[in-house]
mmCIF file of C-alpha atoms and ligand atoms in Angstrom:
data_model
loop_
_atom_site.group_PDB
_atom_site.id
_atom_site.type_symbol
_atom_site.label_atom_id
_atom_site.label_comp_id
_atom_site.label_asym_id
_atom_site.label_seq_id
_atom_site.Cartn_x
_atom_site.Cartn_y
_atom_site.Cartn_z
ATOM 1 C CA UNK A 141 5.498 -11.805 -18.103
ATOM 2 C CA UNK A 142 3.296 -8.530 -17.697
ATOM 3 C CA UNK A 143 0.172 -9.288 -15.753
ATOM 4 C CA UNK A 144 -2.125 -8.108 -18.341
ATOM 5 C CA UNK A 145 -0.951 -10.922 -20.684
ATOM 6 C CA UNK A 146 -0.383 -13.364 -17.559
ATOM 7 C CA UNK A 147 -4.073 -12.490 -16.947
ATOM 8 C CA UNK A 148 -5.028 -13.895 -20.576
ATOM 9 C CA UNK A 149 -2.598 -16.823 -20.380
ATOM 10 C CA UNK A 150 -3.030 -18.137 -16.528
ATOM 11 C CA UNK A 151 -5.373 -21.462 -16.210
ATOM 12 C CA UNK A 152 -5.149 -20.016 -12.684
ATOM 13 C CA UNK A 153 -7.194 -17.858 -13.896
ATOM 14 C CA UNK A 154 -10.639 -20.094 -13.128
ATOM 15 C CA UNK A 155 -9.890 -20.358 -9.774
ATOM 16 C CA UNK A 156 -10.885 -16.499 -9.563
ATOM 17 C CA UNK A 157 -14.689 -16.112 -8.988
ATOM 18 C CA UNK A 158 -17.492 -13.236 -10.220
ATOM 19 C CA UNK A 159 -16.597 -9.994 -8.815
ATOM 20 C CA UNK A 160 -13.156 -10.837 -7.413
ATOM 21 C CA UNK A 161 -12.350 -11.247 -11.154
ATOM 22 C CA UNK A 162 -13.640 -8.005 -12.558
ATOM 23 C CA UNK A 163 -11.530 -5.953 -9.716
ATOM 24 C CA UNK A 164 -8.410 -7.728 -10.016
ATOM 25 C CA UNK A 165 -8.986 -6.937 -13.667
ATOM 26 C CA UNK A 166 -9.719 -3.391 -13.447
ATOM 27 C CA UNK A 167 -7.782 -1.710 -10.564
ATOM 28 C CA UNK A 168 -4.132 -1.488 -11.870
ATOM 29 C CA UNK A 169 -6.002 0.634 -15.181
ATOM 30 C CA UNK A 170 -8.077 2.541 -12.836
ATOM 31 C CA UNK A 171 -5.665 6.247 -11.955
ATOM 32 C CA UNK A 172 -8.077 9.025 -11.854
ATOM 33 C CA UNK A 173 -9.122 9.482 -7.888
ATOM 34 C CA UNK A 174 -12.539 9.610 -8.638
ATOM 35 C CA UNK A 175 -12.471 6.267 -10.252
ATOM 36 C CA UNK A 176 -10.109 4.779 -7.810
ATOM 37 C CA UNK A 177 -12.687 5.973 -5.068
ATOM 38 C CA UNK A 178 -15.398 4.599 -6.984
ATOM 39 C CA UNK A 179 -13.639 1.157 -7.426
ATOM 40 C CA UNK A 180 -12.837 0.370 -3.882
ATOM 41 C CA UNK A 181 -16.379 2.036 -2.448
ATOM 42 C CA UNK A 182 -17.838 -1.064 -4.610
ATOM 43 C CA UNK A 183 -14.747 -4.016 -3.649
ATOM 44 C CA UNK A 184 -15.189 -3.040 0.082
ATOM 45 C CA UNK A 185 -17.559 -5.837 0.894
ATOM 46 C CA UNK A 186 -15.707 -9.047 -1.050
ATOM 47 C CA UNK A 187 -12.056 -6.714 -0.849
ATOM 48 C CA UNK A 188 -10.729 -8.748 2.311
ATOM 49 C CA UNK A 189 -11.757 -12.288 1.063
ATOM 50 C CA UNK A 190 -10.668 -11.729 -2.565
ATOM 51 C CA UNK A 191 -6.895 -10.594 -1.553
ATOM 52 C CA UNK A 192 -6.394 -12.977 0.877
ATOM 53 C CA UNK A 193 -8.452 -15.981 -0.589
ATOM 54 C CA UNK A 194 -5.233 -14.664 -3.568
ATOM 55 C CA UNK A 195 -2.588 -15.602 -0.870
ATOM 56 C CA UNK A 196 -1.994 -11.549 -0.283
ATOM 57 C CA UNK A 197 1.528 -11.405 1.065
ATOM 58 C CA UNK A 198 2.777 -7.915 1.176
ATOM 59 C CA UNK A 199 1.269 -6.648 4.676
ATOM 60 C CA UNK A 200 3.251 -9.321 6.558
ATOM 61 C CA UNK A 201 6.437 -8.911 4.771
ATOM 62 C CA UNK A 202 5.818 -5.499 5.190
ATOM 63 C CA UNK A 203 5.137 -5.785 9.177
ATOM 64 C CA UNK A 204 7.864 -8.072 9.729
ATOM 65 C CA UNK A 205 10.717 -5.975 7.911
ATOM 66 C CA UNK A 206 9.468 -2.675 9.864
ATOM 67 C CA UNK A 207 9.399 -4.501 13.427
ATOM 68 C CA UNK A 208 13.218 -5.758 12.371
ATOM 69 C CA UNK A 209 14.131 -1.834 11.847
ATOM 70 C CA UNK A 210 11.670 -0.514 14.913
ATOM 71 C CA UNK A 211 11.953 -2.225 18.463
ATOM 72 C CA UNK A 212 10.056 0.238 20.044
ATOM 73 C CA UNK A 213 6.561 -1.145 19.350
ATOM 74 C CA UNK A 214 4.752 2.354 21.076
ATOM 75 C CA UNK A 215 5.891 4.423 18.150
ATOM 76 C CA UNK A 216 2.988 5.948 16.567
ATOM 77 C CA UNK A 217 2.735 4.627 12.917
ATOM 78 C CA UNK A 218 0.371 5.917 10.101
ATOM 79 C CA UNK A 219 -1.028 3.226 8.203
ATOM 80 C CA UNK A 220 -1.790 5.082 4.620
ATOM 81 C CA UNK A 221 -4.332 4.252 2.286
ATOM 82 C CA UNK A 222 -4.625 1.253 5.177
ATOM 83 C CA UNK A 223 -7.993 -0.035 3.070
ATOM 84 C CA UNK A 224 -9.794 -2.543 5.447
ATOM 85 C CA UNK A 225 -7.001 -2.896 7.990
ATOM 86 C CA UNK A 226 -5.291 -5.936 6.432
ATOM 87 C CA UNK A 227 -2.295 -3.921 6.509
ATOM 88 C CA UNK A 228 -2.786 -2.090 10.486
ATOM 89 C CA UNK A 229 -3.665 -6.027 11.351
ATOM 90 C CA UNK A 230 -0.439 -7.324 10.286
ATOM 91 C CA UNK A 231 1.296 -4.525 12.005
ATOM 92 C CA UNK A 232 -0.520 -5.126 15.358
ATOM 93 C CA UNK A 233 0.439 -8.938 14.924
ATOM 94 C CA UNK A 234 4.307 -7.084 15.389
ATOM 95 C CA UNK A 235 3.149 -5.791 18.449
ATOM 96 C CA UNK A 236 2.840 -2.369 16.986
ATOM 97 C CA UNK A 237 0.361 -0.307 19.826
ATOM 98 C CA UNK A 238 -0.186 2.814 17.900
ATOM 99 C CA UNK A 239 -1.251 2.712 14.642
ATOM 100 C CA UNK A 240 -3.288 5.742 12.866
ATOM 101 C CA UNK A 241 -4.930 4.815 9.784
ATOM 102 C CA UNK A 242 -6.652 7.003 6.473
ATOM 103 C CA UNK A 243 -7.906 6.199 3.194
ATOM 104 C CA UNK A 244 -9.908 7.193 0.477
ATOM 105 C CA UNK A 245 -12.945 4.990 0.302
ATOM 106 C CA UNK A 246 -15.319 5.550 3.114
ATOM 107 C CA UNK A 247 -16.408 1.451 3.137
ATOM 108 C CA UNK A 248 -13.197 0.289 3.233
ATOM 109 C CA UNK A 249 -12.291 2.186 6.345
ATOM 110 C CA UNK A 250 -16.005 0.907 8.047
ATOM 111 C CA UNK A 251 -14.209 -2.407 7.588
ATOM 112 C CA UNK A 252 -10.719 -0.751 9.357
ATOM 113 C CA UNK A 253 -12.934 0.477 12.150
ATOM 114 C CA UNK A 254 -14.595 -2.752 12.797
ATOM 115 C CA UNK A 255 -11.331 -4.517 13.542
ATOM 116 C CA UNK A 256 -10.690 -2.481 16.597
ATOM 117 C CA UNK A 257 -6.744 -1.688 15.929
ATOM 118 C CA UNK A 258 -6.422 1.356 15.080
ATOM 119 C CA UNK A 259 -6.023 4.826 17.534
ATOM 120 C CA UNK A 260 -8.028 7.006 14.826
ATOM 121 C CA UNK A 261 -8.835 6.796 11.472
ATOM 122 C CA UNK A 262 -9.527 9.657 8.736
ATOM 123 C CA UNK A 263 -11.251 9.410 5.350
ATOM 124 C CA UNK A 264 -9.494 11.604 3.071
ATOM 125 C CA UNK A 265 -10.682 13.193 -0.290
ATOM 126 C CA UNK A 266 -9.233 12.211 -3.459
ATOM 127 C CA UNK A 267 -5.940 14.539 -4.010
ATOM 128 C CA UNK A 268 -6.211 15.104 -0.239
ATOM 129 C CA UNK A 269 -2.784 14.316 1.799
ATOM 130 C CA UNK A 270 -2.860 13.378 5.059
ATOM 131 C CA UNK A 271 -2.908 16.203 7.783
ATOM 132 C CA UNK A 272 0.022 15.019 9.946
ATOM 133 C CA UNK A 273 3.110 17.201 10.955
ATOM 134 C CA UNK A 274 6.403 16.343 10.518
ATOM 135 C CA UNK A 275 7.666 13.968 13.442
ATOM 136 C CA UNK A 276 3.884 12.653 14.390
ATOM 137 C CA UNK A 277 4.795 9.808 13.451
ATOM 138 C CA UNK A 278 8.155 7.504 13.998
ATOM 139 C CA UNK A 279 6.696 5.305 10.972
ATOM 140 C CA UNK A 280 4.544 5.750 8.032
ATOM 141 C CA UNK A 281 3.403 2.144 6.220
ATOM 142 C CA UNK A 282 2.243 2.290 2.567
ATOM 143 C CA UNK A 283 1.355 -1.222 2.035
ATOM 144 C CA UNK A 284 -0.140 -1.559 -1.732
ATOM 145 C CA UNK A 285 -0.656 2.459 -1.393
ATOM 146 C CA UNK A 286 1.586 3.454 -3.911
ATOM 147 C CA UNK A 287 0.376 2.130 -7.173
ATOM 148 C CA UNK A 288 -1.505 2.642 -10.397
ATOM 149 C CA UNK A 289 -5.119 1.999 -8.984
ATOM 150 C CA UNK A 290 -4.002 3.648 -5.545
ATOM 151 C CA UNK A 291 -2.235 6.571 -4.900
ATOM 152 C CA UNK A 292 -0.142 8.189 -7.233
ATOM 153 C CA UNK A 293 3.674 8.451 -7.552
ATOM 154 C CA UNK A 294 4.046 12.047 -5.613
ATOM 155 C CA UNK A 295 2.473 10.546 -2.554
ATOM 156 C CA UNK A 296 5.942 9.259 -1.857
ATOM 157 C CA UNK A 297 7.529 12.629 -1.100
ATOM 158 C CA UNK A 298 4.048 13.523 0.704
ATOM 159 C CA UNK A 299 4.750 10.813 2.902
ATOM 160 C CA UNK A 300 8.402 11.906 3.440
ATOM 161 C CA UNK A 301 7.472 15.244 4.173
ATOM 162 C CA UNK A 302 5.736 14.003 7.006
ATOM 163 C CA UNK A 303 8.976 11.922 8.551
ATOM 164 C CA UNK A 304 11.695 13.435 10.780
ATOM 165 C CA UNK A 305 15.159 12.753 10.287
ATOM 166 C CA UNK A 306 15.571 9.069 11.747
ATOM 167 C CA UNK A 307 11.603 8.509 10.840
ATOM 168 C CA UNK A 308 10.770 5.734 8.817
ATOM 169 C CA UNK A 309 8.844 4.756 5.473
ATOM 170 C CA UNK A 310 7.876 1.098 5.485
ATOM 171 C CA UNK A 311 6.743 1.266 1.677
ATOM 172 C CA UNK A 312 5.758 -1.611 -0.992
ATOM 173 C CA UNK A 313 5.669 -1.416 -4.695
ATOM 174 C CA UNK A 314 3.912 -4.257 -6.742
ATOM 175 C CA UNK A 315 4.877 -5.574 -10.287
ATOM 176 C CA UNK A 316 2.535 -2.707 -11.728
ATOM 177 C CA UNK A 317 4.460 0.250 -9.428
ATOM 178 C CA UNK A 318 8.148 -0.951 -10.527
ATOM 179 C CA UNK A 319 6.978 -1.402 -13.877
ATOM 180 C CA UNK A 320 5.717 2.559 -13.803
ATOM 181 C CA UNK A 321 9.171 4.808 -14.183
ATOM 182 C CA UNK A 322 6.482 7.714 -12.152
ATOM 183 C CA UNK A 323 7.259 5.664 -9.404
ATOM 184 C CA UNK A 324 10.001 4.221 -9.666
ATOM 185 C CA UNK A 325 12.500 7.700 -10.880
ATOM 186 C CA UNK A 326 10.597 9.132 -7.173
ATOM 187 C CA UNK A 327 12.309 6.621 -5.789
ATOM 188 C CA UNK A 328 15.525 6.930 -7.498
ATOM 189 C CA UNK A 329 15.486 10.702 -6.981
ATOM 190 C CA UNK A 330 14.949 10.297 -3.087
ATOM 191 C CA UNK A 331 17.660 7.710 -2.763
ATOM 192 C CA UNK A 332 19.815 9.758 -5.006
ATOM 193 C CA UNK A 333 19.284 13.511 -3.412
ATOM 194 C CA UNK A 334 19.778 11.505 -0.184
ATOM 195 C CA UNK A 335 16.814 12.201 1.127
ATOM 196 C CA UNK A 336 16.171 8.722 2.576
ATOM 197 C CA UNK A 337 18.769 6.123 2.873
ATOM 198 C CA UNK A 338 17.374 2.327 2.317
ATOM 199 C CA UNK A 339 17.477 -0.048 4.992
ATOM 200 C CA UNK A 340 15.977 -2.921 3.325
ATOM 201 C CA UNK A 341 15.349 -3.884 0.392
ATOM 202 C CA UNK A 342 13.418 -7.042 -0.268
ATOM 203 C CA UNK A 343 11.314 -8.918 -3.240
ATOM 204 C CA UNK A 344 8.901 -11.642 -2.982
ATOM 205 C CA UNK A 345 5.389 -12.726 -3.029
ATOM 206 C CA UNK A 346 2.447 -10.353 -3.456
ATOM 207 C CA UNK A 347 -0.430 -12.038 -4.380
ATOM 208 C CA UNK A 348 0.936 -15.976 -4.316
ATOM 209 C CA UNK A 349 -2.224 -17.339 -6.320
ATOM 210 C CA UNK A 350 -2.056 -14.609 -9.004
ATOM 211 C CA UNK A 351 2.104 -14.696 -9.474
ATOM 212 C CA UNK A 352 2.401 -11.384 -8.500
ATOM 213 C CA UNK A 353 4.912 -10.291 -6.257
ATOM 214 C CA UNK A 354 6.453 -6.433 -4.893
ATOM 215 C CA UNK A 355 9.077 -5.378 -3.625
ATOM 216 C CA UNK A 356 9.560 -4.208 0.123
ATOM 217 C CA UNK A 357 11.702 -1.034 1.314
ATOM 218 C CA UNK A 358 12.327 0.578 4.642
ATOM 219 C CA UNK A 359 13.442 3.906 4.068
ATOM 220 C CA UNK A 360 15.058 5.931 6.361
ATOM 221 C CA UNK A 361 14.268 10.018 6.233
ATOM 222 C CA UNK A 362 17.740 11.818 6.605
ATOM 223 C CA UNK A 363 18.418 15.314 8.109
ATOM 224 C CA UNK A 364 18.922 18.009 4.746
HETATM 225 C C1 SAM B 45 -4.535 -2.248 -2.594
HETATM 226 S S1 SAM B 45 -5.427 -1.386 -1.360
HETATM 227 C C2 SAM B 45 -4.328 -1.582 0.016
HETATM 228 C C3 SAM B 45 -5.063 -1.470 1.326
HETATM 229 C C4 SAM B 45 -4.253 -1.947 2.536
HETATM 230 N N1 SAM B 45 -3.085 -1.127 2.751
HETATM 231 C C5 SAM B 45 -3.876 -3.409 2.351
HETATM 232 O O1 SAM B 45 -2.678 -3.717 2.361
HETATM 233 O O2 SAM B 45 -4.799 -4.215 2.226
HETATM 234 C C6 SAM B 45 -5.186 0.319 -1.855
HETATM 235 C C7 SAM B 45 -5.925 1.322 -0.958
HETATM 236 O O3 SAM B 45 -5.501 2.619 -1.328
HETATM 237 C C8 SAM B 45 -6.586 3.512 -1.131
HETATM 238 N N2 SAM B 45 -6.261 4.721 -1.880
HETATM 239 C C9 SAM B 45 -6.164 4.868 -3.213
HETATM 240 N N3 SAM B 45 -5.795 6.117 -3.525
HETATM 241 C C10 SAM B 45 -5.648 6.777 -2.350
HETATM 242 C C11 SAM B 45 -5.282 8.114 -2.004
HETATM 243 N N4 SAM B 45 -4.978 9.031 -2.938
HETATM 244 N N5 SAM B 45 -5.245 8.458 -0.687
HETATM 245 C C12 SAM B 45 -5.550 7.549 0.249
HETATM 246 N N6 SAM B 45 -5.908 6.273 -0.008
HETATM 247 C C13 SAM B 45 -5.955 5.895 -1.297
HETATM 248 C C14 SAM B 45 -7.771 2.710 -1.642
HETATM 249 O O4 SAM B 45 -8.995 3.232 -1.189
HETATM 250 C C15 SAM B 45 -7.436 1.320 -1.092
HETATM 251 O O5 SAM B 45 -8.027 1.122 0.170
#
């Protein structure tokens, strides 16, 4: 069933509470950066409590399928659009010991900072991409990055760009992202030009309380 009319139906639907309710509501219809900005500026305070108080599954699967690919827990990772750190958290709980993080909302990354896992962490204008070179990084993770409401669906070769042959992109897409052929056909073209080769490729739980689930890839970049 498409959230939207999930939304309408659930009688799960009272066990969401004031504010929680009006974000889950509005973020996957929110695209323009400004907005989007905007949106999480004003969920940073309730954002952590709302997604996990939801059952918010992602970053773990996320972690755990990346540490399966990556044994060497010192390679330097960038944590995009890493919000308050749920997702740099359940990469430290890997054992992950370098972790970069950036985002667009200013309050969510206070919340990042306070958490005291990350190496550095840069705020990043809307339409900004992030300043790293090629090879930087070993591993980029886009956990819930990639999304109407988050980044959109070019980010994906952004964050390629930024990989080395062998480098990996530890990426999720929720029920709204497969849904959206933007960014889903990026996908389809990388795969297909071989510019990344998937190493896993794995659907579950998203957010277990709201029956919302995502699918979790680990891409590898390839030489070409
Ligand atoms: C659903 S949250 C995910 C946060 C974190 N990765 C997690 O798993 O909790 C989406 C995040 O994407 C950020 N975001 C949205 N558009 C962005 C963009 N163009 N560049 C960087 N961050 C962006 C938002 O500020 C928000 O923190």
């Amino acid at each position: 069933m498409p959230w939207r009319a999930w939304w309408t139906a659930s009688p799960g639907r009272g066990r969401l509470y004031g504010m929680a309710n009006d974000f889950f509501d509005k973020v996957y219809r929110t695209t323009e950066p400004d907005a989007v900005e905007t949106l999480y500026d004003d969920w940073a305070g309730s954002y952590d409590a709302d997604v996990t108080g939801n059952g918010y599954k992602t970053p773990g699967r996320v972690a755990a399928a990346l540490a399966a690919q990556l044994p060497e827990r010192g390679t330097p990772i960038l944590d995009f659009a890493c919000g308050t750190g749920l997702s740099g958290a359940a990469l430290a709980a890997q054992g992950f010991a370098v972790i970069d993080g950036c985002d667009l909302s200013a309050p969510m990354l206070e919340t990042a900072r306070a958490r005291g896992i990350y190496r550095h962490l840069v705020k990043l204008a809307p339409d900004e991409a992030p300043a790293a070179a090629p090879g930087d990084y070993g591993a980029i993770a886009a956990v819930g990055a990639l999304s109407p409401g988050a980044a959109p669906a070019h980010y994906l070769d952004i964050l390629l760009d930024r990989l080395v042959p062998g480098g990996l992109l530890a990426l999720s897409y929720n029920d709204h992202t497969l849904a959206d052929p933007a960014y889903t056909d990026r996908l389809a073209r990388a795969l297909e030009t071989g510019t990344v080769v998937e190493r896993v490729r794995e659907h579950g739980d998203h957010l277990v309380e709201l029956g919302a689930t995502s699918t979790v890839y680990i891409l590898e970049k390839q030489a070409g």
